[in-house]
PDB file of C-alpha atoms in Angstrom:
ATOM      1  CA  MET A   1       0.000   0.000   0.000  1.00  0.00           C
ATOM      2  CA  GLN A   2       1.685   3.171  -1.208  1.00  0.00           C
ATOM      3  CA  ARG A   3       1.442   6.328   0.870  1.00  0.00           C
ATOM      4  CA  TYR A   4       0.191   9.465  -0.902  1.00  0.00           C
ATOM      5  CA  ASP A   5       2.950  11.956  -1.633  1.00  0.00           C
ATOM      6  CA  TYR A   6       2.455  15.105   0.451  1.00  0.00           C
ATOM      7  CA  SER A   7       5.979  16.384  -0.069  1.00  0.00           C
ATOM      8  CA  GLY A   8       5.893  20.132  -0.612  1.00  0.00           C
ATOM      9  CA  PHE A   9       2.483  20.488   1.028  1.00  0.00           C
ATOM     10  CA  SER A  10       1.665  23.825   2.674  1.00  0.00           C
ATOM     11  CA  LEU A  11      -1.481  25.823   3.360  1.00  0.00           C
ATOM     12  CA  ARG A  12      -0.519  28.186   0.538  1.00  0.00           C
ATOM     13  CA  ARG A  13      -0.660  25.259  -1.888  1.00  0.00           C
ATOM     14  CA  LEU A  14      -4.187  24.116  -1.069  1.00  0.00           C
ATOM     15  CA  ASN A  15      -5.348  25.158  -4.543  1.00  0.00           C
ATOM     16  CA  ASP A  16      -2.780  22.862  -6.107  1.00  0.00           C
ATOM     17  CA  PRO A  17      -4.683  19.887  -7.630  1.00  0.00           C
ATOM     18  CA  ARG A  18      -2.387  17.552  -5.690  1.00  0.00           C
ATOM     19  CA  PHE A  19      -3.537  18.918  -2.350  1.00  0.00           C
ATOM     20  CA  SER A  20      -6.940  20.515  -3.007  1.00  0.00           C
ATOM     21  CA  HIS A  21      -8.785  17.557  -1.471  1.00  0.00           C
ATOM     22  CA  ALA A  22      -7.456  18.669   1.933  1.00  0.00           C
ATOM     23  CA  LYS A  23      -9.812  21.662   1.772  1.00  0.00           C
ATOM     24  CA  LEU A  24     -12.705  19.239   2.338  1.00  0.00           C
ATOM     25  CA  LEU A  25     -11.605  18.949   5.978  1.00  0.00           C
ATOM     26  CA  VAL A  26     -12.979  22.463   6.535  1.00  0.00           C
ATOM     27  CA  PHE A  27     -16.374  20.768   6.591  1.00  0.00           C
ATOM     28  CA  TRP A  28     -15.786  19.369  10.085  1.00  0.00           C
ATOM     29  CA  PRO A  29     -15.563  22.645  12.059  1.00  0.00           C
ATOM     30  CA  ILE A  30     -18.578  23.915  10.096  1.00  0.00           C
ATOM     31  CA  PHE A  31     -20.403  20.698  10.944  1.00  0.00           C
ATOM     32  CA  GLY A  32     -19.558  21.151  14.626  1.00  0.00           C
ATOM     33  CA  LEU A  33     -20.930  24.693  14.698  1.00  0.00           C
ATOM     34  CA  VAL A  34     -24.179  23.754  12.948  1.00  0.00           C
ATOM     35  CA  PHE A  35     -24.645  20.622  15.055  1.00  0.00           C
ATOM     36  CA  ASN A  36     -24.132  22.520  18.307  1.00  0.00           C
ATOM     37  CA  PHE A  37     -26.546  25.217  17.166  1.00  0.00           C
ATOM     38  CA  LEU A  38     -29.237  22.624  16.478  1.00  0.00           C
ATOM     39  CA  GLU A  39     -28.558  20.737  19.705  1.00  0.00           C
ATOM     40  CA  ARG A  40     -27.975  23.582  22.164  1.00  0.00           C
ATOM     41  CA  VAL A  41     -29.495  26.770  20.726  1.00  0.00           C
ATOM     42  CA  PHE A  42     -32.293  25.883  18.321  1.00  0.00           C
ATOM     43  CA  ASN A  43     -35.306  25.097  20.500  1.00  0.00           C
ATOM     44  CA  PRO A  44     -38.492  24.748  18.440  1.00  0.00           C
ATOM     45  CA  GLU A  45     -41.479  22.506  19.052  1.00  0.00           C
ATOM     46  CA  PHE A  46     -40.241  18.996  18.358  1.00  0.00           C
ATOM     47  CA  HIS A  47     -42.240  16.282  16.626  1.00  0.00           C
ATOM     48  CA  ASP A  48     -42.123  12.902  18.346  1.00  0.00           C
ATOM     49  CA  ILE A  49     -40.659  10.056  16.263  1.00  0.00           C
ATOM     50  CA  TYR A  50     -42.163   6.698  17.209  1.00  0.00           C
ATOM     51  CA  CYS A  51     -43.680   3.550  15.780  1.00  0.00           C
ATOM     52  CA  LYS A  52     -45.135   0.457  17.436  1.00  0.00           C
ATOM     53  CA  LEU A  53     -42.153  -1.652  16.396  1.00  0.00           C
ATOM     54  CA  ASP A  54     -39.957   0.376  18.777  1.00  0.00           C
ATOM     55  CA  ASP A  55     -41.781  -1.226  21.715  1.00  0.00           C
ATOM     56  CA  TYR A  56     -40.671  -4.698  20.615  1.00  0.00           C
ATOM     57  CA  ILE A  57     -36.983  -3.789  20.471  1.00  0.00           C
ATOM     58  CA  PRO A  58     -35.445  -4.426  23.915  1.00  0.00           C
ATOM     59  CA  PHE A  59     -32.875  -2.163  25.498  1.00  0.00           C
ATOM     60  CA  CYS A  60     -29.430  -3.783  25.479  1.00  0.00           C
ATOM     61  CA  GLU A  61     -26.548  -1.841  26.969  1.00  0.00           C
ATOM     62  CA  TYR A  62     -23.892  -4.015  25.300  1.00  0.00           C
ATOM     63  CA  PHE A  63     -24.632  -2.309  22.011  1.00  0.00           C
ATOM     64  CA  VAL A  64     -22.813   0.723  23.410  1.00  0.00           C
ATOM     65  CA  ILE A  65     -19.625  -0.941  22.090  1.00  0.00           C
ATOM     66  CA  PRO A  66     -20.533  -0.783  18.381  1.00  0.00           C
ATOM     67  CA  TYR A  67     -22.271   2.550  18.981  1.00  0.00           C
ATOM     68  CA  TYR A  68     -19.011   4.154  20.113  1.00  0.00           C
ATOM     69  CA  PHE A  69     -16.968   2.140  17.618  1.00  0.00           C
ATOM     70  CA  TRP A  70     -18.739   4.327  15.026  1.00  0.00           C
ATOM     71  CA  PHE A  71     -16.336   7.179  15.806  1.00  0.00           C
ATOM     72  CA  LEU A  72     -13.278   5.005  15.082  1.00  0.00           C
ATOM     73  CA  TYR A  73     -15.066   3.688  11.990  1.00  0.00           C
ATOM     74  CA  LEU A  74     -15.424   7.205  10.597  1.00  0.00           C
ATOM     75  CA  ILE A  75     -11.982   8.414  11.613  1.00  0.00           C
ATOM     76  CA  GLY A  76     -10.302   5.256  10.332  1.00  0.00           C
ATOM     77  CA  ILE A  77     -11.638   5.500   6.767  1.00  0.00           C
ATOM     78  CA  GLN A  78     -10.683   9.175   6.622  1.00  0.00           C
ATOM     79  CA  ILE A  79      -7.112   8.529   7.755  1.00  0.00           C
ATOM     80  CA  TYR A  80      -6.786   5.646   5.294  1.00  0.00           C
ATOM     81  CA  GLY A  81      -8.232   7.695   2.432  1.00  0.00           C
ATOM     82  CA  PHE A  82      -6.280  10.857   3.181  1.00  0.00           C
ATOM     83  CA  PHE A  83      -2.911   9.110   3.312  1.00  0.00           C
ATOM     84  CA  TYR A  84      -3.362   6.123   0.997  1.00  0.00           C
ATOM     85  CA  ASP A  85      -6.422   6.492  -1.262  1.00  0.00           C
ATOM     86  CA  VAL A  86      -7.325  10.108  -2.014  1.00  0.00           C
ATOM     87  CA  PRO A  87     -10.246   9.299  -4.384  1.00  0.00           C
ATOM     88  CA  VAL A  88     -11.872   7.358  -1.528  1.00  0.00           C
ATOM     89  CA  PHE A  89     -11.263  10.237   0.876  1.00  0.00           C
ATOM     90  CA  THR A  90     -12.842  12.675  -1.589  1.00  0.00           C
ATOM     91  CA  LYS A  91     -15.886  10.453  -2.155  1.00  0.00           C
ATOM     92  CA  TYR A  92     -16.302   9.875   1.563  1.00  0.00           C
ATOM     93  CA  MET A  93     -16.225  13.596   2.323  1.00  0.00           C
ATOM     94  CA  LYS A  94     -18.624  14.515  -0.497  1.00  0.00           C
ATOM     95  CA  PHE A  95     -21.064  11.798   0.558  1.00  0.00           C
ATOM     96  CA  THR A  96     -20.866  12.878   4.191  1.00  0.00           C
ATOM     97  CA  MET A  97     -21.353  16.536   3.346  1.00  0.00           C
ATOM     98  CA  LEU A  98     -24.394  15.715   1.216  1.00  0.00           C
ATOM     99  CA  THR A  99     -26.089  13.320   3.648  1.00  0.00           C
ATOM    100  CA  TYR A 100     -25.357  15.354   6.774  1.00  0.00           C
ATOM    101  CA  GLY A 101     -26.547  18.459   4.944  1.00  0.00           C
ATOM    102  CA  ILE A 102     -29.842  16.700   4.166  1.00  0.00           C
ATOM    103  CA  CYS A 103     -30.165  15.647   7.802  1.00  0.00           C
ATOM    104  CA  PHE A 104     -29.579  19.210   9.011  1.00  0.00           C
ATOM    105  CA  LEU A 105     -32.174  20.509   6.562  1.00  0.00           C
ATOM    106  CA  VAL A 106     -34.739  18.007   7.854  1.00  0.00           C
ATOM    107  CA  TYR A 107     -33.957  18.945  11.467  1.00  0.00           C
ATOM    108  CA  LEU A 108     -34.595  22.609  10.630  1.00  0.00           C
ATOM    109  CA  VAL A 109     -37.767  22.064   8.596  1.00  0.00           C
ATOM    110  CA  TYR A 110     -39.157  19.209  10.676  1.00  0.00           C
ATOM    111  CA  PRO A 111     -37.601  19.379  14.178  1.00  0.00           C
ATOM    112  CA  ASN A 112     -37.898  15.963  15.766  1.00  0.00           C
ATOM    113  CA  ALA A 113     -37.105  14.017  18.913  1.00  0.00           C
ATOM    114  CA  GLN A 114     -37.684  10.625  20.506  1.00  0.00           C
ATOM    115  CA  GLN A 115     -38.936   9.596  23.956  1.00  0.00           C
ATOM    116  CA  LEU A 116     -37.688   6.007  24.005  1.00  0.00           C
ATOM    117  CA  ARG A 117     -34.938   6.115  26.616  1.00  0.00           C
ATOM    118  CA  PRO A 118     -35.554   4.018  29.745  1.00  0.00           C
ATOM    119  CA  GLU A 119     -35.995   5.985  32.953  1.00  0.00           C
ATOM    120  CA  SER A 120     -33.833   3.451  34.798  1.00  0.00           C
ATOM    121  CA  PHE A 121     -31.691   0.439  33.950  1.00  0.00           C
ATOM    122  CA  ASP A 122     -32.558  -3.113  35.003  1.00  0.00           C
ATOM    123  CA  ARG A 123     -28.876  -3.963  35.324  1.00  0.00           C
ATOM    124  CA  ASP A 124     -26.003  -2.154  37.005  1.00  0.00           C
ATOM    125  CA  ASN A 125     -22.733  -2.614  35.147  1.00  0.00           C
ATOM    126  CA  ILE A 126     -20.050  -0.636  33.372  1.00  0.00           C
ATOM    127  CA  PHE A 127     -22.033  -0.672  30.131  1.00  0.00           C
ATOM    128  CA  THR A 128     -25.143   0.888  31.673  1.00  0.00           C
ATOM    129  CA  HIS A 129     -22.902   3.503  33.302  1.00  0.00           C
ATOM    130  CA  VAL A 130     -21.460   4.389  29.893  1.00  0.00           C
ATOM    131  CA  VAL A 131     -24.962   4.553  28.397  1.00  0.00           C
ATOM    132  CA  GLY A 132     -26.008   6.832  31.252  1.00  0.00           C
ATOM    133  CA  MET A 133     -23.127   9.180  30.447  1.00  0.00           C
ATOM    134  CA  LEU A 134     -24.143   9.051  26.789  1.00  0.00           C
ATOM    135  CA  TYR A 135     -27.696  10.087  27.709  1.00  0.00           C
ATOM    136  CA  ASP A 136     -26.357  12.963  29.819  1.00  0.00           C
ATOM    137  CA  PHE A 137     -24.155  14.225  27.010  1.00  0.00           C
ATOM    138  CA  ASP A 138     -26.309  13.591  23.953  1.00  0.00           C
ATOM    139  CA  THR A 139     -29.790  15.050  23.628  1.00  0.00           C
ATOM    140  CA  ASN A 140     -32.770  13.075  22.354  1.00  0.00           C
ATOM    141  CA  THR A 141     -33.442  15.635  19.621  1.00  0.00           C
ATOM    142  CA  ASN A 142     -32.548  15.779  15.907  1.00  0.00           C
ATOM    143  CA  VAL A 143     -32.803  12.053  15.415  1.00  0.00           C
ATOM    144  CA  CYS A 144     -34.527  11.470  12.070  1.00  0.00           C
ATOM    145  CA  PRO A 145     -32.793  10.720   9.739  1.00  0.00           C
ATOM    146  CA  SER A 146     -30.065   9.180  11.862  1.00  0.00           C
ATOM    147  CA  MET A 147     -26.595  10.567  11.143  1.00  0.00           C
ATOM    148  CA  HIS A 148     -25.197   7.503  12.891  1.00  0.00           C
ATOM    149  CA  VAL A 149     -26.711   5.510  10.039  1.00  0.00           C
ATOM    150  CA  THR A 150     -25.684   7.799   7.164  1.00  0.00           C
ATOM    151  CA  GLY A 151     -22.176   8.046   8.633  1.00  0.00           C
ATOM    152  CA  SER A 152     -21.908   4.252   8.804  1.00  0.00           C
ATOM    153  CA  TYR A 153     -23.006   3.885   5.205  1.00  0.00           C
ATOM    154  CA  ALA A 154     -20.497   6.554   4.192  1.00  0.00           C
ATOM    155  CA  VAL A 155     -17.747   4.289   5.523  1.00  0.00           C
ATOM    156  CA  TYR A 156     -19.208   1.161   3.912  1.00  0.00           C
ATOM    157  CA  PHE A 157     -19.620   2.749   0.480  1.00  0.00           C
ATOM    158  CA  SER A 158     -16.131   4.256   0.671  1.00  0.00           C
ATOM    159  CA  ALA A 159     -14.557   0.942   1.660  1.00  0.00           C
ATOM    160  CA  LYS A 160     -16.480  -0.780  -1.119  1.00  0.00           C
ATOM    161  CA  HIS A 161     -14.843   1.522  -3.691  1.00  0.00           C
ATOM    162  CA  SER A 162     -11.372   1.480  -2.147  1.00  0.00           C
ATOM    163  CA  LYS A 163      -8.233  -0.262  -3.392  1.00  0.00           C
ATOM    164  CA  LEU A 164      -7.548  -1.975  -0.062  1.00  0.00           C
ATOM    165  CA  PHE A 165     -11.028  -3.014   1.071  1.00  0.00           C
ATOM    166  CA  GLY A 166     -12.744  -3.556  -2.283  1.00  0.00           C
ATOM    167  CA  ASN A 167     -12.478  -7.367  -2.214  1.00  0.00           C
ATOM    168  CA  LYS A 168     -15.548  -9.469  -1.374  1.00  0.00           C
ATOM    169  CA  PRO A 169     -14.574 -10.594   2.184  1.00  0.00           C
ATOM    170  CA  MET A 170     -13.818  -7.005   3.239  1.00  0.00           C
ATOM    171  CA  LYS A 171     -17.002  -5.686   1.640  1.00  0.00           C
ATOM    172  CA  ILE A 172     -18.999  -8.228   3.667  1.00  0.00           C
ATOM    173  CA  ALA A 173     -17.102  -7.329   6.850  1.00  0.00           C
ATOM    174  CA  PHE A 174     -17.765  -3.602   6.386  1.00  0.00           C
ATOM    175  CA  TYR A 175     -21.411  -4.208   5.515  1.00  0.00           C
ATOM    176  CA  LEU A 176     -21.990  -6.340   8.622  1.00  0.00           C
ATOM    177  CA  THR A 177     -20.204  -3.758  10.772  1.00  0.00           C
ATOM    178  CA  THR A 178     -22.442  -1.058   9.322  1.00  0.00           C
ATOM    179  CA  LEU A 179     -25.573  -3.099  10.096  1.00  0.00           C
ATOM    180  CA  VAL A 180     -24.460  -3.735  13.689  1.00  0.00           C
ATOM    181  CA  ILE A 181     -23.773  -0.030  14.242  1.00  0.00           C
ATOM    182  CA  CYS A 182     -27.199   0.832  12.822  1.00  0.00           C
ATOM    183  CA  ALA A 183     -28.791  -1.776  15.100  1.00  0.00           C
ATOM    184  CA  SER A 184     -26.970  -0.327  18.112  1.00  0.00           C
ATOM    185  CA  THR A 185     -28.883   2.940  17.764  1.00  0.00           C
ATOM    186  CA  VAL A 186     -32.239   1.251  18.381  1.00  0.00           C
ATOM    187  CA  PHE A 187     -31.049  -1.232  21.025  1.00  0.00           C
ATOM    188  CA  LEU A 188     -29.638   1.687  23.031  1.00  0.00           C
ATOM    189  CA  LYS A 189     -32.913   3.596  22.529  1.00  0.00           C
ATOM    190  CA  GLN A 190     -31.013   6.434  20.902  1.00  0.00           C
ATOM    191  CA  HIS A 191     -33.211   6.210  17.831  1.00  0.00           C
ATOM    192  CA  SER A 192     -36.543   4.946  16.615  1.00  0.00           C
ATOM    193  CA  ILE A 193     -36.483   2.315  13.891  1.00  0.00           C
ATOM    194  CA  ILE A 194     -37.993   5.067  11.713  1.00  0.00           C
ATOM    195  CA  ASP A 195     -34.782   7.079  12.084  1.00  0.00           C
ATOM    196  CA  VAL A 196     -32.734   4.103  10.910  1.00  0.00           C
ATOM    197  CA  PHE A 197     -34.844   3.463   7.814  1.00  0.00           C
ATOM    198  CA  ALA A 198     -34.836   7.185   7.018  1.00  0.00           C
ATOM    199  CA  GLY A 199     -31.030   7.216   7.289  1.00  0.00           C
ATOM    200  CA  ILE A 200     -30.749   4.184   4.996  1.00  0.00           C
ATOM    201  CA  ILE A 201     -33.064   5.778   2.425  1.00  0.00           C
ATOM    202  CA  VAL A 202     -31.037   9.010   2.440  1.00  0.00           C
ATOM    203  CA  SER A 203     -27.827   7.002   2.078  1.00  0.00           C
ATOM    204  CA  TYR A 204     -28.998   4.987  -0.909  1.00  0.00           C
ATOM    205  CA  ILE A 205     -30.449   8.052  -2.624  1.00  0.00           C
ATOM    206  CA  CYS A 206     -27.121   9.875  -2.258  1.00  0.00           C
ATOM    207  CA  TYR A 207     -24.936   6.883  -3.144  1.00  0.00           C
ATOM    208  CA  PRO A 208     -25.313   7.105  -6.956  1.00  0.00           C
ATOM    209  CA  ILE A 209     -25.032  10.892  -6.847  1.00  0.00           C
ATOM    210  CA  VAL A 210     -21.540  10.718  -5.336  1.00  0.00           C
ATOM    211  CA  PHE A 211     -20.038   7.314  -6.033  1.00  0.00           C
ATOM    212  CA  LYS A 212     -21.464   6.461  -9.461  1.00  0.00           C
ATOM    213  CA  LYS A 213     -20.746   9.956 -10.749  1.00  0.00           C
ATOM    214  CA  GLU A 214     -17.194   9.833  -9.413  1.00  0.00           C
ATOM    215  CA  LYS A 215     -16.696   6.364 -10.874  1.00  0.00           C
ATOM    216  CA  LEU A 216     -17.816   7.564 -14.309  1.00  0.00           C
ATOM    217  CA  SER A 217     -15.438  10.532 -14.191  1.00  0.00           C
ATOM    218  CA  GLU A 218     -12.581   8.192 -13.241  1.00  0.00           C
ATOM    219  CA  GLN A 219     -13.351   5.955 -16.225  1.00  0.00           C
ATOM    220  CA  ILE A 220     -13.319   8.974 -18.538  1.00  0.00           C
ATOM    221  CA  ASP A 221      -9.961  10.085 -17.082  1.00  0.00           C
ATOM    222  CA  GLU A 222      -8.519   6.604 -17.624  1.00  0.00           C
ATOM    223  CA  LYS A 223      -9.655   6.603 -21.278  1.00  0.00           C
ATOM    224  CA  GLU A 224      -8.110  10.036 -21.795  1.00  0.00           C
ATOM    225  CA  LEU A 225      -4.826   8.840 -20.321  1.00  0.00           C
ATOM    226  CA  GLN A 226      -4.641   6.089 -22.929  1.00  0.00           C
ATOM    227  CA  TYR A 227      -4.186   8.727 -25.615  1.00  0.00           C
ATOM    228  CA  ILE A 228      -1.528  10.733 -23.786  1.00  0.00           C
TER     229      ILE A 228
END
């Protein structure tokens, strides 16, 4: 696996085609500002997200492991893409910007929340303590579509199109990991099953917009290179 050549990189050279993809990282501080505004400042009347199926999904604190693994999942694909597979990094960032942007728009137009969290835990262990801290830190608002779901699919789609993880066994591994992370959101009562399906729908709508379009442009570039 060959490392991407960043020799000569500087902030003044961000417009250089070799390094311009690094500008996509500016999205993250913007994301943080918008997310905190929606979570801490924006206080409209929230619509409750719920369906009967939510009542049949038991709370299971052990799903806090894949729930938090999500952060490593996202960071890992970005580090890999940035240093070893720039096209994957670019696709990942564009997909994330598009899907998170859609989520933010929905939260503004249709503010929503869920009331599924248990008032107390049946068991007392380290996992329920971690879930309790999660509840204290994270609000129960802005849940549909789930960004935990769209973020997971961003990693899966990126891995699927990568040089390193594009083989069948790795695709299956990433897909199963994505499904477990999505499941963790409902087993921890962080999301309604509606939020999960909404996140999946958003992800699959955005997938061809980013990945198929990028794939086509790559094919065109390869054909052009044959004549150079």
